[in-house]
Each structure stands twice: as C-alpha cells, then as structure tokens.
mmCIF file of N, CA and C in Angstrom:
data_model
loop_
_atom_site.group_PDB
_atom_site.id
_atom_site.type_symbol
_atom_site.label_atom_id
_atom_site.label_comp_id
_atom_site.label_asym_id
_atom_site.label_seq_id
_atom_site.Cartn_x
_atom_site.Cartn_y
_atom_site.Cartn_z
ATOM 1 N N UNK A 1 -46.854 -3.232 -25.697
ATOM 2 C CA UNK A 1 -46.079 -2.192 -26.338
ATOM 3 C C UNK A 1 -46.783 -1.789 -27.634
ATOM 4 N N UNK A 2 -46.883 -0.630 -28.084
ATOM 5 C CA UNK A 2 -47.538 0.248 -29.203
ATOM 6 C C UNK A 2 -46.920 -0.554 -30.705
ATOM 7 N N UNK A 3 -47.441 -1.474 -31.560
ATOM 8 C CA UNK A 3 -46.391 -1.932 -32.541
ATOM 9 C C UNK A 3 -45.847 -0.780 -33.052
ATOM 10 N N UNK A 4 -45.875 0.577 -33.202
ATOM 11 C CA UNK A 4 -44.986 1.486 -33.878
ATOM 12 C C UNK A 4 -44.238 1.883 -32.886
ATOM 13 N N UNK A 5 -44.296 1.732 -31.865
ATOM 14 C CA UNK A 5 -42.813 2.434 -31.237
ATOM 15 C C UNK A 5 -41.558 1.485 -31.137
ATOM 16 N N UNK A 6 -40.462 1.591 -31.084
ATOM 17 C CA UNK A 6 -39.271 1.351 -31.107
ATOM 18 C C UNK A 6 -38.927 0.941 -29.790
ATOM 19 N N UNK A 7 -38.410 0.318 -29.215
ATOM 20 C CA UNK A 7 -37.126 -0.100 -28.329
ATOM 21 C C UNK A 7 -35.837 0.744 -28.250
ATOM 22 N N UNK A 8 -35.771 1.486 -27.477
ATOM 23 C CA UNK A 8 -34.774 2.531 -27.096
ATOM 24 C C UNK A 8 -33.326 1.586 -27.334
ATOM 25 N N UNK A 9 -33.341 0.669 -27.362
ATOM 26 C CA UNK A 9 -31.705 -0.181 -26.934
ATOM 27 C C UNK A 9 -32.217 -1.269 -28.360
ATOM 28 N N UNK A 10 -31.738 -1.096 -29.328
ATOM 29 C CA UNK A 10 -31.816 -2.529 -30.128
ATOM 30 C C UNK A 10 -31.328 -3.844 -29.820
ATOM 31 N N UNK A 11 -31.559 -4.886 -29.888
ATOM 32 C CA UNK A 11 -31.871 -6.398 -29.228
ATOM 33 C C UNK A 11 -30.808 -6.544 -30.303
ATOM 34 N N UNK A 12 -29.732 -7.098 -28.971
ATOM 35 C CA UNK A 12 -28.378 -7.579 -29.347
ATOM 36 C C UNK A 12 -28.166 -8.631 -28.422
ATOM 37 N N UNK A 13 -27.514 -9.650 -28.992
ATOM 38 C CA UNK A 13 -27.522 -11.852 -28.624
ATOM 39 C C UNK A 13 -26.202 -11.187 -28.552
ATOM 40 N N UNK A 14 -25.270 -11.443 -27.197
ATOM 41 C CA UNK A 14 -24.213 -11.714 -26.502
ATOM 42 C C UNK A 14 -23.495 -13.126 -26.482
ATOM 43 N N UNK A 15 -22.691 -13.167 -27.224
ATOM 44 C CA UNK A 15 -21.774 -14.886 -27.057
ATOM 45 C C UNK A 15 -21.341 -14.513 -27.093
ATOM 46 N N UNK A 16 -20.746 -14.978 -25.421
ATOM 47 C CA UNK A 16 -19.322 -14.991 -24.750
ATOM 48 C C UNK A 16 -18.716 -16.237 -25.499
ATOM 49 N N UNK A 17 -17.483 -16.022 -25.816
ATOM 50 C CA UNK A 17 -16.348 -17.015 -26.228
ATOM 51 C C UNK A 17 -15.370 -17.585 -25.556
ATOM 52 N N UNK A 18 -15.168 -16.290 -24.510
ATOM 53 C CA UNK A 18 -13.866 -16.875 -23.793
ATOM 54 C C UNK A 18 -14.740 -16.450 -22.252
ATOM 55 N N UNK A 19 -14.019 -17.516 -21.510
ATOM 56 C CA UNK A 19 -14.415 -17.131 -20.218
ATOM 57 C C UNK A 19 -13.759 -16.317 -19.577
ATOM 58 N N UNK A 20 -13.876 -16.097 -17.966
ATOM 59 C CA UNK A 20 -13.438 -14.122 -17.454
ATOM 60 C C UNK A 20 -12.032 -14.655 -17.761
ATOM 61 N N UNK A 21 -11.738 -16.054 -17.542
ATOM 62 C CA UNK A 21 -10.229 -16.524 -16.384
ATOM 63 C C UNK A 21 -9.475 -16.783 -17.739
ATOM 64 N N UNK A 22 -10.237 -16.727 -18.838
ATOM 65 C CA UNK A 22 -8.905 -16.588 -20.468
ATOM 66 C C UNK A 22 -8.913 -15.146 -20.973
ATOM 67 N N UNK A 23 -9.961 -14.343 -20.489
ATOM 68 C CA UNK A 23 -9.731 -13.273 -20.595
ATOM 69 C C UNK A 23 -8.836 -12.522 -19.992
ATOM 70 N N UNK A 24 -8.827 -12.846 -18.691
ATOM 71 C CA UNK A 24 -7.806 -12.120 -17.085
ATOM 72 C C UNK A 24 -6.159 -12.732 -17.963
ATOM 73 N N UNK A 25 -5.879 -14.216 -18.217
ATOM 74 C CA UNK A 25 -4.598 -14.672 -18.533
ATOM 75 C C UNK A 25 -4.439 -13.723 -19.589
ATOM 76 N N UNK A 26 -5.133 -13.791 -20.732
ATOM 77 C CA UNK A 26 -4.960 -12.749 -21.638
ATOM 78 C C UNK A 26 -4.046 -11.371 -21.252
ATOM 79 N N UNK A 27 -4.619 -10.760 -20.529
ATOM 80 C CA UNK A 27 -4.506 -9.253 -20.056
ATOM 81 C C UNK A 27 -3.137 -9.374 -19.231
ATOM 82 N N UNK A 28 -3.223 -10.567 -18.402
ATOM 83 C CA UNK A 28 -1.947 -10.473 -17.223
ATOM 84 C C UNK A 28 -0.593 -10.594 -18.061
ATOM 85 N N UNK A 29 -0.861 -11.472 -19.252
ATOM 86 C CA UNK A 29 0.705 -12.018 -20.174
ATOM 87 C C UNK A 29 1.148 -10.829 -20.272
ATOM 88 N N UNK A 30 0.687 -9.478 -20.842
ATOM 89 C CA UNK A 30 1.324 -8.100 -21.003
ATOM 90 C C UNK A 30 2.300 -7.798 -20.323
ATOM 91 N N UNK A 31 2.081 -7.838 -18.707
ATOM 92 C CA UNK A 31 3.340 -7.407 -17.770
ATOM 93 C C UNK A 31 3.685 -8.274 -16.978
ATOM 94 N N UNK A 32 3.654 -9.904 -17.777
ATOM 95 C CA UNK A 32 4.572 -10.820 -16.864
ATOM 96 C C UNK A 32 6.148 -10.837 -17.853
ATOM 97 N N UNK A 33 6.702 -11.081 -16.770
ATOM 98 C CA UNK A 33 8.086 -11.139 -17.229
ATOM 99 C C UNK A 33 8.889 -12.480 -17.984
ATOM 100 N N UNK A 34 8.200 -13.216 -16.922
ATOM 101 C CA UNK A 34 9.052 -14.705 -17.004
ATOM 102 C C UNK A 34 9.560 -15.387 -15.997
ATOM 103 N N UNK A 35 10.001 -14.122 -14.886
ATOM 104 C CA UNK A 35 10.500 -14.677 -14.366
ATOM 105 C C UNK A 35 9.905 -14.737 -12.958
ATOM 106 N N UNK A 36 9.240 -15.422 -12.194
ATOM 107 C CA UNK A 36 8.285 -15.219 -11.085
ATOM 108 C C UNK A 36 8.951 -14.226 -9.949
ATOM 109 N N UNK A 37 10.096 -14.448 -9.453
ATOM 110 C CA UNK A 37 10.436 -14.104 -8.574
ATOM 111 C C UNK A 37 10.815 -12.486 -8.611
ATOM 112 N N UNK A 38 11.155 -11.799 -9.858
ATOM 113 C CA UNK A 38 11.045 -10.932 -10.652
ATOM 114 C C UNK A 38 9.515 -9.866 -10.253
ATOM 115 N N UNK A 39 8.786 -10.507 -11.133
ATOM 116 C CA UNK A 39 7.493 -10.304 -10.765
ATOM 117 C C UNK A 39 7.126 -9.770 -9.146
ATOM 118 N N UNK A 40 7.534 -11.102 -8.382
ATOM 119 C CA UNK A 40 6.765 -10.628 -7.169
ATOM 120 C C UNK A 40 7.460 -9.626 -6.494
ATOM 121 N N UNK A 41 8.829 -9.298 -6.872
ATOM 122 C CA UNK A 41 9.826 -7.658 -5.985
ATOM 123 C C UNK A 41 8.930 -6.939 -6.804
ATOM 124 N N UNK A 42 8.493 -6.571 -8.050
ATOM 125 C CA UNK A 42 8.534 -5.580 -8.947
ATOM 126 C C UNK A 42 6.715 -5.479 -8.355
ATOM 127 N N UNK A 43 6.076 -6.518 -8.146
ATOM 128 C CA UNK A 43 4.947 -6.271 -7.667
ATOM 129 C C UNK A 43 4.828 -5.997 -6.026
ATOM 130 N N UNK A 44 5.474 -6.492 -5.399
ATOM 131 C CA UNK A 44 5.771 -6.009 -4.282
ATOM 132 C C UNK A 44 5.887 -4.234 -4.138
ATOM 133 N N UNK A 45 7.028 -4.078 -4.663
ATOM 134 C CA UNK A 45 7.251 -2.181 -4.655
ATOM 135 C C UNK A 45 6.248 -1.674 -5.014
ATOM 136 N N UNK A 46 5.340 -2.098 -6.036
ATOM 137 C CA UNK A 46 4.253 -1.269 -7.188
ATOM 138 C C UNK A 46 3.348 -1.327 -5.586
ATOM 139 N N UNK A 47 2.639 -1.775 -5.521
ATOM 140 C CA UNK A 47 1.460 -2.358 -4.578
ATOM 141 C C UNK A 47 1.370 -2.338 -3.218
ATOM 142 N N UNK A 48 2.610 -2.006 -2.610
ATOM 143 C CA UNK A 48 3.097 -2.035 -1.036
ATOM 144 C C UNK A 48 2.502 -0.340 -0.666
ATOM 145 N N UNK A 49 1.297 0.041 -0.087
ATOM 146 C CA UNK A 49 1.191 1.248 0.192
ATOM 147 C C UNK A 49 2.334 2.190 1.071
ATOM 148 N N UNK A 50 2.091 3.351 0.971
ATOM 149 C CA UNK A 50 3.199 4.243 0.807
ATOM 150 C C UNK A 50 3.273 4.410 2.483
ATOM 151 N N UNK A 51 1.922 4.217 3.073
ATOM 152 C CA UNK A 51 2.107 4.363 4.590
ATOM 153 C C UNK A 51 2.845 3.611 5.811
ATOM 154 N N UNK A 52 2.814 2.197 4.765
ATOM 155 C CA UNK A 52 3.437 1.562 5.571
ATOM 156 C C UNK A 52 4.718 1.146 5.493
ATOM 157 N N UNK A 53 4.955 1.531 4.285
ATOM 158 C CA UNK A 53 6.434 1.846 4.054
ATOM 159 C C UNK A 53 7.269 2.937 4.873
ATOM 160 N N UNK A 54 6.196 4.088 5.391
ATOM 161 C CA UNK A 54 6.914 4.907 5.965
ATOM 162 C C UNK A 54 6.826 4.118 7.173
ATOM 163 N N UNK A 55 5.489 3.577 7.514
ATOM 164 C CA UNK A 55 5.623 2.627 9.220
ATOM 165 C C UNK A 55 7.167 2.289 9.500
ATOM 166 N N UNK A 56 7.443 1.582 8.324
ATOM 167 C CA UNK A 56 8.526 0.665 8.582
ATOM 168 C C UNK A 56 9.958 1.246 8.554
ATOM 169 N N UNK A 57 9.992 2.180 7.890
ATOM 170 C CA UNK A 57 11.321 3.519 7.895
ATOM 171 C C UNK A 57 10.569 4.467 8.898
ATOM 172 N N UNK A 58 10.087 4.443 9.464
ATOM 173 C CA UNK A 58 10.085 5.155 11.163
ATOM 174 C C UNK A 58 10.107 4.162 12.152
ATOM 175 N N UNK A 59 9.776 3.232 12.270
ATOM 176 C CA UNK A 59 10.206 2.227 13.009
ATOM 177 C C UNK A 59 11.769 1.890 13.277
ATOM 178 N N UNK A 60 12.113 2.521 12.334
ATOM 179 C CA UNK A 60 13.878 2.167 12.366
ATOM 180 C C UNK A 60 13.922 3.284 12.845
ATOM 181 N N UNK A 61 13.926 4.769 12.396
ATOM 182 C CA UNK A 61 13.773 5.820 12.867
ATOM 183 C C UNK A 61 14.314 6.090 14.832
ATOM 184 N N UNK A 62 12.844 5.201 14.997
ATOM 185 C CA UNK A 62 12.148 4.767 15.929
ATOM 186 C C UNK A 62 13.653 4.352 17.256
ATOM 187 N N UNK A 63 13.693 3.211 16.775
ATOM 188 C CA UNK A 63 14.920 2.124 17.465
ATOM 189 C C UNK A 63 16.317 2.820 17.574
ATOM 190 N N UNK A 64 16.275 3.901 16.394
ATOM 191 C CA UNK A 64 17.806 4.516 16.741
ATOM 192 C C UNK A 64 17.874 5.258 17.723
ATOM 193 N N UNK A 65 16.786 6.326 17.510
ATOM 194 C CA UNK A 65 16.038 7.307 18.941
ATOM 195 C C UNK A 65 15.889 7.025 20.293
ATOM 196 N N UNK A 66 15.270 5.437 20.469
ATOM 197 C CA UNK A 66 14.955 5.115 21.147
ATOM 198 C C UNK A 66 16.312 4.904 22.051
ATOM 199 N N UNK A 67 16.912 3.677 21.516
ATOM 200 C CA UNK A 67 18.206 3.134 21.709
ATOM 201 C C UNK A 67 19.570 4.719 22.535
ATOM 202 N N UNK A 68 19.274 5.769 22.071
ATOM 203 C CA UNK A 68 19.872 6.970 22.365
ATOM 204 C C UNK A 68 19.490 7.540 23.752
ATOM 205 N N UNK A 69 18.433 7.259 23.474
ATOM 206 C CA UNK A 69 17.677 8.164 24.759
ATOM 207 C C UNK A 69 17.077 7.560 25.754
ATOM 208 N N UNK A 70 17.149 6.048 25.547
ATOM 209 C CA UNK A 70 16.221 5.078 26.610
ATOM 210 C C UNK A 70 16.816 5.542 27.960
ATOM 211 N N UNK A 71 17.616 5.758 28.420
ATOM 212 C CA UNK A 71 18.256 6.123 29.872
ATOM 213 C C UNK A 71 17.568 7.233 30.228
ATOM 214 N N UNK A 72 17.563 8.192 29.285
ATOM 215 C CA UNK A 72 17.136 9.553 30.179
ATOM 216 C C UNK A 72 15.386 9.732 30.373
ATOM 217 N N UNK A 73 14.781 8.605 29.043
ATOM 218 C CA UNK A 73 13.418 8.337 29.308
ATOM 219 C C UNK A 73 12.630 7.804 30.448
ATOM 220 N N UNK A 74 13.582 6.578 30.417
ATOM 221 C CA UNK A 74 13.784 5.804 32.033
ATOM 222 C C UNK A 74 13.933 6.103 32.847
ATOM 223 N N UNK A 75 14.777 7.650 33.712
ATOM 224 C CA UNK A 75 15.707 7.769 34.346
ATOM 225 C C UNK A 75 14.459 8.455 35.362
ATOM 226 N N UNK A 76 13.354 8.661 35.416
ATOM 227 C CA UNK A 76 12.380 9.620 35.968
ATOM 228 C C UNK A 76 12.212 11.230 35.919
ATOM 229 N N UNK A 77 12.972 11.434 34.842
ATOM 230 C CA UNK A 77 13.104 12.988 34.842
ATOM 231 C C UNK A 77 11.872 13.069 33.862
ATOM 232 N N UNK A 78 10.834 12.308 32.699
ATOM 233 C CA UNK A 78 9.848 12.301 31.783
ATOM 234 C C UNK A 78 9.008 11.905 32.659
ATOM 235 N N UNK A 79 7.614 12.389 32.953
ATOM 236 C CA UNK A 79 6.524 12.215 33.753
ATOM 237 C C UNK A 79 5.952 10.933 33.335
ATOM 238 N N UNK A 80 6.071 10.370 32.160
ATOM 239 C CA UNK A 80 5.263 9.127 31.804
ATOM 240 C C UNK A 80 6.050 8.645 30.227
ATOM 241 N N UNK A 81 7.123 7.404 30.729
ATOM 242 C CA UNK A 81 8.215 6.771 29.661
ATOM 243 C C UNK A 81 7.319 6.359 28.712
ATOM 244 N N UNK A 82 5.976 5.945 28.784
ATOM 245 C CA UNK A 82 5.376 5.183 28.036
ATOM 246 C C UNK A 82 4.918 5.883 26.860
ATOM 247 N N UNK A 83 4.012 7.181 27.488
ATOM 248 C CA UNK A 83 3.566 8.253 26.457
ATOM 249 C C UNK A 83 4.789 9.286 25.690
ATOM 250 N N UNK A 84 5.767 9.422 26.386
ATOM 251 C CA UNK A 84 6.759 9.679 25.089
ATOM 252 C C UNK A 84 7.652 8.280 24.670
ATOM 253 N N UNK A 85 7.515 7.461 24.574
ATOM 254 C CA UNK A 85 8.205 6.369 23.916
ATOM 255 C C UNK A 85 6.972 6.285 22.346
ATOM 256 N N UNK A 86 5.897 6.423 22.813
ATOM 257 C CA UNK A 86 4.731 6.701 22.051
ATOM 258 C C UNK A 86 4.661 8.101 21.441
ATOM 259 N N UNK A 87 5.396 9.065 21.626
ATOM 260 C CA UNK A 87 5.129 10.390 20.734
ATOM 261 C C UNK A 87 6.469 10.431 20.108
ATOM 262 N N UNK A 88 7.518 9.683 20.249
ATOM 263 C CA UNK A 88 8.488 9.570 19.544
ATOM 264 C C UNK A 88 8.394 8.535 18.661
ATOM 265 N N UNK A 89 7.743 7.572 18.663
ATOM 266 C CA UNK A 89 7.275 6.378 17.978
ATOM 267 C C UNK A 89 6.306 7.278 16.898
ATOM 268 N N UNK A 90 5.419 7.982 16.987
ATOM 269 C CA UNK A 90 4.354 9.267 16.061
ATOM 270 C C UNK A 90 5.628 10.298 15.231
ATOM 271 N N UNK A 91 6.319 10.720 16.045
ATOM 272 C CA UNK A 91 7.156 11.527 14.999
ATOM 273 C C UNK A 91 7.962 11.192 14.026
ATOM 274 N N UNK A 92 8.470 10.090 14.993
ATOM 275 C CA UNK A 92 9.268 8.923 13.572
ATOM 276 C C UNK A 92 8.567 8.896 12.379
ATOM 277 N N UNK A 93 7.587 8.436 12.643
ATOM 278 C CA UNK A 93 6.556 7.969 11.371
ATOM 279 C C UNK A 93 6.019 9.106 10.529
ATOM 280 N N UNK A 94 5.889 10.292 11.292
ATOM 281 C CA UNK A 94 5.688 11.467 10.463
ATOM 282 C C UNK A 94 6.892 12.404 9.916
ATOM 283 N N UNK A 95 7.711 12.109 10.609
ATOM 284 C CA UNK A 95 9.507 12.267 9.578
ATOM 285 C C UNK A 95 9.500 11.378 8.514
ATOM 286 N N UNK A 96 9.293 10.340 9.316
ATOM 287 C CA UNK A 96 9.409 8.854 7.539
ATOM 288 C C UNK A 96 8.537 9.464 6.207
ATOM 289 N N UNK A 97 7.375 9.736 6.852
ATOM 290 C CA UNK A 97 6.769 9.728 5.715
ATOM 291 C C UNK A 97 6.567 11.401 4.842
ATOM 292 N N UNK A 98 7.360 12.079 5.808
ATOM 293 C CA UNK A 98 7.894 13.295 4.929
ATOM 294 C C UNK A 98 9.128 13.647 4.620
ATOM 295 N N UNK A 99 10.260 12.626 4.911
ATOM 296 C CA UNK A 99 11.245 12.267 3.877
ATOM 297 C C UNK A 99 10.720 11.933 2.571
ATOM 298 N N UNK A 100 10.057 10.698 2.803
ATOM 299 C CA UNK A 100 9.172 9.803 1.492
ATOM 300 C C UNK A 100 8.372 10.512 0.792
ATOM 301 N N UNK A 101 7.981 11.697 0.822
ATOM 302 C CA UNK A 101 7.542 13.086 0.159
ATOM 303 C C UNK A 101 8.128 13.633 -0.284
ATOM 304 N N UNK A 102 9.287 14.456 0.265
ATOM 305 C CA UNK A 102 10.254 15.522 -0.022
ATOM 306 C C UNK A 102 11.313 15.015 -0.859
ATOM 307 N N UNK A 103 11.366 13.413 -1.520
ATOM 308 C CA UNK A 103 12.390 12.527 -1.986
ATOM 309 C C UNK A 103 12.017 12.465 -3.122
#
C-alpha cells in the first residue's frame, strides 16, 4: 500500500460484551408479559398466517355445506361426488378468506 494513501474504512477493534443470547433476552423482556400462557394466545393470533386461518373457517364452512347437500351429491344426479365435494371444499376457503378481508 502507497504510505500516503488512506484506508477507505478506519481500523476499528470490536468488543463484543454481551453475547447474541443476552442480547436476544434483552430485546424479548420488552413484550413479555409475565404471564406465559398469555404470551403464547397473544403470540399465537400475531403469527398464525392469515391463510390458514381462513383454511380453518372454510373448513367449517365446508362441513355445514357439505352436511346439507351430501344426499343430493351422492344421489347420482352430480357426474363426479368427489370433484364437487372438492370445488365446494375451494369455495369455502375462498368465501373464508374474503369474509377475513371484507371484516
């Protein structure tokens, strides 16, 4: 290296003090509560993606529909029970999850 030129980044000594895992406790105390069980509903709702939340409110959807109409699905008048038990099982889930929009 040229002794007159410079070092773009000046030479800086890093001591770490705390390690990641007193750093992470650090950060987590902010939004713990106290109370664990607390925590895990409140982290549960936060963190539970939104899709499968609708899975699961069209799935019910699902069973009420189903439960209504299983006779006439069954009955041979639908060319194939399986593939609409399956496109009613798809709409459920795309009602669920545009309730869960429109809410």
């Amino acid at each position: 290296m040229h002794p007159e030129a410079r070092p773009l980044l000046p030479k800086v000594s890093l001591f770490i003090t705390q390690s990641p895992a007193e750093i992470n406790i650090v950060n987590a105390q902010m939004f713990h509560s106290g109370f664990p069980l607390q925590d895990l509903v409140l982290g549960a709702s936060l963190y539970f993606p939104p899709m499968f939340k609708a899975f699961l409110l069209g799935l019910v959807f699902w069973l009420l529909i189903h439960r209504v109409l299983r006779d006439w699905i069954y009955s041979g008048e639908v060319w194939h029970p399986t593939l609409m038990d399956l496109s009613l099982f798809v709409i459920s889930i795309c009602a669920a999850l545009m309730l869960m929009v429109n809410l």
